[in-house]
Amino acid sequence: MITIKEYVRVKTLEEAWQLNQNKMNRILGGMLWMRLGSGMVNTAIDLSELGLDAIEENEEEFSIGAMVSLRDLEVHEGLNCYTNNAVKNALKDIVGVQFRNMATVGGSIWGRFGFSDVLTVFLALDTYVELYKGGIVPLEEFANRKADNDILVRLIVKKVSGKVVYSAMRNQSTDFPVLTCAVSNVNGTYKAVVGARPAKAAVYYDKENRLINGETEEARKMFAEDVAKVANTQSNARGSKEYRTHLMKVLVSRGLVELGGLDGN
Amino acid sequence: MEIKLKLNGKVVTGHVQPDTVLLDFLREKGCLSVKCGCDTSNCGLCTVLMDAKPILSCSTLAVRADGHEIYTLEGLQEEASEFVGFIADQGADQCGFCNPGFVMNTIALLRENPEPTDDEIRAFLSGNLCRCSGYDGQLRGIRAFLDSRKN
Ligand SMILES: Cc1cc2nc3c(=O)[nH]c(=O)nc-3n(C[C@H](O)[C@H](O)[C@H](O)COP(=O)(O)OP(=O)(O)OC[C@H]3O[C@@H](n4cnc5c(N)ncnc54)[C@H](O)[C@@H]3O)c2cc1C
Ligand code: FES
Ligand code: FES
């Protein structure tokens, strides 16, 4: 477990940002990933009094504060109605209910973890992150940046027309996934998001226009093959490179079949 | 740092280090049902209720509980006594080490969803690990309790 010399419940984001400019200080999300480390933290910066634990919904978007727990997302009616339970499906196998009551969406997205179900599902939607200094950035761009000393304030999910499906393969329920996969059609654009390759989730577009004339079985298969060709995989303790590539084709095609059966927004 | 919280209905205060975890604080206050079974936030043995939600006390800083309400099994004996007998009757407990975490999370489950299906029970309790059993005994016990309530 990490050691912590000081703990501050900040009163403003500016105070948090100032403290976070010192490399020895760390923002606390749910602290679940962070505590696995063994380093020393000078000041642990707690954002829990800044009101960042709410999910707000209006006609145009969902605004999700950085301190919202994974469990609150999992059981949020509006978000699950909009995503046809894709958000719930992505989160429900992460360790356990108690864990998801603590793990935050801010820490999960900030971490840009290779195995992340959270990053995978939000990349499939029209999602943006709001950074305290960096402003509003598309999630896809943020996911490819290196971590700096900014603060993730909230996630914004635009309510555009579209539909999304989530699935992941686990060797055992609640273990880290072997592969994560979300397939969506957002504003008419098809995306396949594949993570835990074991590299971080990345977005693959239908560049060859396989699906442009409808989701036929042949078109689905070709798109899945395209994705598997460009999405590099590696072996680790959970699965081999070849197995992952095979899984990818299966999960992308299955996702597309399911997507075809949905009404969409 | 000084902290003040409500523990099992009573106000308690204490002095903690910035990195003292809630689990250690609670054990110091005599709540010995709260145990540590892993160091990766995976096993659920350390489950307590914070503001009525089940959380892992091994991974929560004690300072973060300042101003909040915590319940451990010591404070929920009556609620637990309604169903623990049914689980014991199924022979679910072998070494019994995982039991306090299971009981705490079952309390949280039944408060949120008084009539869960088997799959809902499995999903809610999936973060409670047991080295000895195959989880079937616990499931049968909870089911027997729920059935007994209906009759
Ligand atoms: C045992 C274990 C199993 C897991 N299994 C899975 C799994 O199967 N699938 C999955 O998707 N995830 C899994 N996770 C990851 C988990 O879901 C969370 O994503 C992870 O714990 C980070 O969330 P946190 O709130 O705990 O963040 P922390 O651990 O508190 O923070 C993570 C990092 O982000 C920084 N940070 C936190 N919040 C902010 C902010 N608002 N602004 C800037 N920086 C910030 C912190 O300083 C830290 O560097 C697992 C984690 C553990 C420990
Ligand atoms: S002791 Fe294992 S999850 Fe807390
Ligand atoms: S009965 Fe031994 S760990 Fe569950």
CSV table of N, CA and C in Angstrom, one decimal, chain A residues 1-9 28-32 35-36 44-48 67 69 71-72 75 92-93 95-102 173-174, chain B residues 1 17-19 21 38-44 47 53-61 63-68 101 105 112 123-129:
chain,number,residue,atom,x,y,z
A,1,MET,N,0.9,-1.2,0.0
A,1,MET,CA,0.0,0.0,0.0
A,1,MET,C,0.9,1.2,0.0
A,2,ILE,N,0.4,2.3,-0.7
A,2,ILE,CA,1.1,3.5,-0.7
A,2,ILE,C,1.2,4.2,0.7
A,3,THR,N,2.1,5.0,0.9
A,3,THR,CA,2.1,5.8,2.2
A,3,THR,C,1.7,7.2,1.8
A,4,ILE,N,1.0,7.8,2.8
A,4,ILE,CA,0.5,9.2,2.5
A,4,ILE,C,0.9,10.1,3.7
A,5,LYS,N,1.5,11.2,3.4
A,5,LYS,CA,2.0,12.0,4.5
A,5,LYS,C,0.9,13.0,4.9
A,6,GLU,N,0.2,13.5,4.0
A,6,GLU,CA,-0.8,14.5,4.3
A,6,GLU,C,-2.1,14.3,3.5
A,7,TYR,N,-3.2,14.7,4.0
A,7,TYR,CA,-4.5,14.5,3.4
A,7,TYR,C,-5.3,15.8,3.4
A,8,VAL,N,-5.7,16.2,2.2
A,8,VAL,CA,-6.5,17.5,2.1
A,8,VAL,C,-7.8,17.3,1.4
A,9,ARG,N,-8.9,17.7,2.0
A,9,ARG,CA,-10.2,17.8,1.3
A,9,ARG,C,-10.3,19.2,0.8
A,28,LEU,N,-7.0,11.8,-5.4
A,28,LEU,CA,-7.6,10.6,-5.0
A,28,LEU,C,-8.9,10.4,-5.7
A,29,GLY,N,-9.0,9.3,-6.5
A,29,GLY,CA,-10.3,8.9,-7.0
A,29,GLY,C,-10.9,8.0,-5.9
A,30,GLY,N,-11.2,6.7,-6.3
A,30,GLY,CA,-11.6,5.7,-5.3
A,30,GLY,C,-10.4,5.1,-4.6
A,31,MET,N,-9.2,5.4,-5.1
A,31,MET,CA,-7.9,5.0,-4.5
A,31,MET,C,-7.7,3.5,-4.7
A,32,LEU,N,-8.5,2.8,-5.5
A,32,LEU,CA,-8.4,1.4,-5.5
A,32,LEU,C,-7.2,1.0,-6.4
A,35,ARG,N,-3.8,2.4,-4.5
A,35,ARG,CA,-3.3,1.8,-3.3
A,35,ARG,C,-2.5,0.5,-3.6
A,36,LEU,N,-2.6,0.0,-4.8
A,36,LEU,CA,-1.8,-1.2,-5.2
A,36,LEU,C,-0.4,-0.9,-5.3
A,44,ALA,N,-2.3,13.8,-0.4
A,44,ALA,CA,-3.4,13.1,-1.1
A,44,ALA,C,-4.5,14.2,-1.2
A,45,ILE,N,-5.0,14.4,-2.4
A,45,ILE,CA,-5.9,15.5,-2.7
A,45,ILE,C,-7.3,14.9,-2.9
A,46,ASP,N,-8.2,15.2,-2.0
A,46,ASP,CA,-9.5,14.6,-2.0
A,46,ASP,C,-10.5,15.6,-2.6
A,47,LEU,N,-11.2,15.1,-3.7
A,47,LEU,CA,-12.1,16.0,-4.4
A,47,LEU,C,-13.6,15.8,-3.9
A,48,SER,N,-13.7,15.0,-2.8
A,48,SER,CA,-15.1,14.6,-2.5
A,48,SER,C,-16.1,15.7,-2.1
A,67,MET,N,-16.2,12.2,-9.7
A,67,MET,CA,-16.3,11.4,-8.5
A,67,MET,C,-17.5,10.4,-8.5
A,69,SER,N,-19.4,7.2,-8.8
A,69,SER,CA,-18.9,5.8,-8.7
A,69,SER,C,-19.4,5.0,-9.9
A,71,ARG,N,-20.7,2.2,-9.7
A,71,ARG,CA,-22.0,1.6,-9.3
A,71,ARG,C,-23.1,2.6,-9.7
A,72,ASP,N,-22.9,3.9,-9.4
A,72,ASP,CA,-24.0,4.8,-9.7
A,72,ASP,C,-24.2,4.9,-11.2
A,75,VAL,N,-26.3,1.7,-12.3
A,75,VAL,CA,-27.7,1.6,-12.0
A,75,VAL,C,-28.4,2.9,-12.5
A,92,LYS,N,-20.8,-4.3,-14.8
A,92,LYS,CA,-21.3,-5.2,-13.8
A,92,LYS,C,-20.3,-6.3,-13.4
A,93,ASP,N,-19.3,-6.6,-14.2
A,93,ASP,CA,-18.3,-7.6,-13.8
A,93,ASP,C,-17.0,-7.1,-13.2
A,95,VAL,N,-15.0,-6.5,-10.4
A,95,VAL,CA,-14.8,-7.0,-9.1
A,95,VAL,C,-16.1,-7.3,-8.2
A,96,GLY,N,-16.8,-6.3,-7.8
A,96,GLY,CA,-17.9,-6.5,-6.9
A,96,GLY,C,-18.7,-5.2,-6.7
A,97,VAL,N,-19.8,-5.3,-6.1
A,97,VAL,CA,-20.7,-4.1,-5.8
A,97,VAL,C,-19.9,-3.2,-4.9
A,98,GLN,N,-19.3,-3.7,-3.8
A,98,GLN,CA,-18.6,-2.8,-2.9
A,98,GLN,C,-17.5,-2.1,-3.6
A,99,PHE,N,-16.8,-2.8,-4.4
A,99,PHE,CA,-15.7,-2.1,-5.2
A,99,PHE,C,-16.2,-1.0,-6.1
A,100,ARG,N,-17.3,-1.3,-6.8
A,100,ARG,CA,-17.9,-0.4,-7.7
A,100,ARG,C,-18.5,0.8,-7.0
A,101,ASN,N,-18.9,0.6,-5.7
A,101,ASN,CA,-19.4,1.8,-5.0
A,101,ASN,C,-18.2,2.8,-4.7
A,102,MET,N,-17.0,2.3,-4.8
A,102,MET,CA,-15.9,3.2,-4.5
A,102,MET,C,-15.1,3.7,-5.7
A,173,SER,N,-15.6,-14.8,-14.1
A,173,SER,CA,-16.4,-13.6,-13.8
A,173,SER,C,-15.6,-12.8,-12.7
A,174,THR,N,-15.6,-11.5,-12.9
A,174,THR,CA,-15.0,-10.5,-12.0
A,174,THR,C,-13.4,-10.5,-12.1
B,1,MET,N,-4.5,13.1,12.6
B,1,MET,CA,-5.7,13.8,12.3
B,1,MET,C,-6.8,13.3,13.1
B,17,GLN,N,-3.7,8.4,11.3
B,17,GLN,CA,-2.7,8.9,10.3
B,17,GLN,C,-3.4,9.2,9.0
B,18,PRO,N,-2.9,10.0,8.1
B,18,PRO,CA,-3.5,10.3,6.8
B,18,PRO,C,-3.7,9.0,6.0
B,19,ASP,N,-2.9,8.0,6.2
B,19,ASP,CA,-3.0,6.7,5.4
B,19,ASP,C,-3.5,5.6,6.3
B,21,VAL,N,-6.1,3.0,7.2
B,21,VAL,CA,-7.4,2.6,6.5
B,21,VAL,C,-8.5,2.4,7.5
B,38,CYS,N,-7.4,-9.9,1.9
B,38,CYS,CA,-6.5,-9.8,0.7
B,38,CYS,C,-5.9,-8.4,0.7
B,39,ASP,N,-4.9,-8.2,-0.3
B,39,ASP,CA,-4.5,-6.8,-0.4
B,39,ASP,C,-4.7,-6.2,-1.8
B,40,THR,N,-5.7,-6.7,-2.4
B,40,THR,CA,-6.0,-6.2,-3.8
B,40,THR,C,-7.4,-5.7,-4.0
B,41,SER,N,-8.2,-5.5,-2.9
B,41,SER,CA,-9.6,-5.0,-2.9
B,41,SER,C,-10.5,-6.0,-3.6
B,42,ASN,N,-10.2,-7.3,-3.5
B,42,ASN,CA,-10.9,-8.2,-4.3
B,42,ASN,C,-11.8,-9.2,-3.5
B,43,CYS,N,-11.6,-9.3,-2.2
B,43,CYS,CA,-12.3,-10.5,-1.5
B,43,CYS,C,-13.6,-10.1,-0.8
B,44,GLY,N,-13.8,-8.8,-0.5
B,44,GLY,CA,-15.1,-8.4,0.2
B,44,GLY,C,-15.2,-8.8,1.6
B,47,THR,N,-16.1,-5.8,4.2
B,47,THR,CA,-17.2,-5.0,3.8
B,47,THR,C,-17.9,-4.4,5.1
B,53,LYS,N,-24.2,2.3,2.2
B,53,LYS,CA,-23.7,1.6,1.0
B,53,LYS,C,-22.6,0.6,1.4
B,54,PRO,N,-22.6,-0.6,0.8
B,54,PRO,CA,-21.5,-1.5,1.1
B,54,PRO,C,-20.2,-1.0,0.5
B,55,ILE,N,-19.2,-0.9,1.3
B,55,ILE,CA,-17.8,-0.5,0.7
B,55,ILE,C,-16.8,-1.4,1.3
B,56,LEU,N,-15.5,-1.3,0.8
B,56,LEU,CA,-14.4,-2.1,1.3
B,56,LEU,C,-13.6,-1.3,2.3
B,57,SER,N,-13.7,-1.6,3.5
B,57,SER,CA,-13.0,-0.8,4.5
B,57,SER,C,-11.5,-0.9,4.4
B,58,CYS,N,-11.0,-2.0,3.8
B,58,CYS,CA,-9.5,-2.1,3.6
B,58,CYS,C,-9.0,-1.1,2.7
B,59,SER,N,-9.8,-0.5,1.8
B,59,SER,CA,-9.3,0.4,0.7
B,59,SER,C,-9.9,1.8,0.9
B,60,THR,N,-10.5,2.0,2.1
B,60,THR,CA,-11.0,3.4,2.3
B,60,THR,C,-10.1,4.0,3.4
B,61,LEU,N,-9.7,5.2,3.1
B,61,LEU,CA,-8.9,5.9,4.2
B,61,LEU,C,-9.9,6.3,5.3
B,63,VAL,N,-9.7,8.8,7.2
B,63,VAL,CA,-10.1,10.2,7.2
B,63,VAL,C,-11.3,10.5,6.2
B,64,ARG,N,-11.4,9.6,5.2
B,64,ARG,CA,-12.6,9.8,4.3
B,64,ARG,C,-13.9,9.5,5.0
B,65,ALA,N,-13.8,8.8,6.1
B,65,ALA,CA,-15.1,8.4,6.8
B,65,ALA,C,-15.5,9.5,7.8
B,66,ASP,N,-14.6,10.5,8.0
B,66,ASP,CA,-14.9,11.6,8.9
B,66,ASP,C,-16.2,12.2,8.5
B,67,GLY,N,-17.1,12.4,9.5
B,67,GLY,CA,-18.4,13.0,9.2
B,67,GLY,C,-19.5,12.0,8.6
B,68,HIS,N,-19.1,10.8,8.4
B,68,HIS,CA,-20.0,9.8,7.8
B,68,HIS,C,-20.5,8.8,8.8
B,101,GLY,N,-18.2,-10.8,5.8
B,101,GLY,CA,-18.3,-10.0,4.6
B,101,GLY,C,-19.6,-10.4,3.8
B,105,ASN,N,-22.8,-7.9,3.1
B,105,ASN,CA,-23.2,-7.6,1.7
B,105,ASN,C,-24.6,-8.1,1.5
B,112,GLU,N,-31.7,-3.3,-0.6
B,112,GLU,CA,-31.9,-2.7,-1.9
B,112,GLU,C,-32.9,-3.4,-2.7
B,123,ALA,N,-25.1,-11.9,-8.7
B,123,ALA,CA,-24.4,-10.7,-9.2
B,123,ALA,C,-24.1,-9.8,-8.0
B,124,PHE,N,-24.9,-9.7,-7.0
B,124,PHE,CA,-24.6,-8.7,-5.9
B,124,PHE,C,-23.5,-9.3,-5.0
B,125,LEU,N,-23.5,-10.6,-4.9
B,125,LEU,CA,-22.5,-11.2,-4.0
B,125,LEU,C,-21.2,-11.6,-4.7
B,126,SER,N,-21.1,-11.3,-5.9
B,126,SER,CA,-19.9,-11.8,-6.7
B,126,SER,C,-18.6,-11.2,-6.2
B,127,GLY,N,-18.6,-10.1,-5.5
B,127,GLY,CA,-17.4,-9.5,-4.9
B,127,GLY,C,-17.1,-10.1,-3.5
B,128,ASN,N,-17.7,-11.1,-3.1
B,128,ASN,CA,-17.4,-11.8,-1.8
B,128,ASN,C,-16.8,-13.2,-2.1
B,129,LEU,N,-15.5,-13.3,-1.9
B,129,LEU,CA,-14.9,-14.6,-2.2
B,129,LEU,C,-14.8,-15.5,-1.0
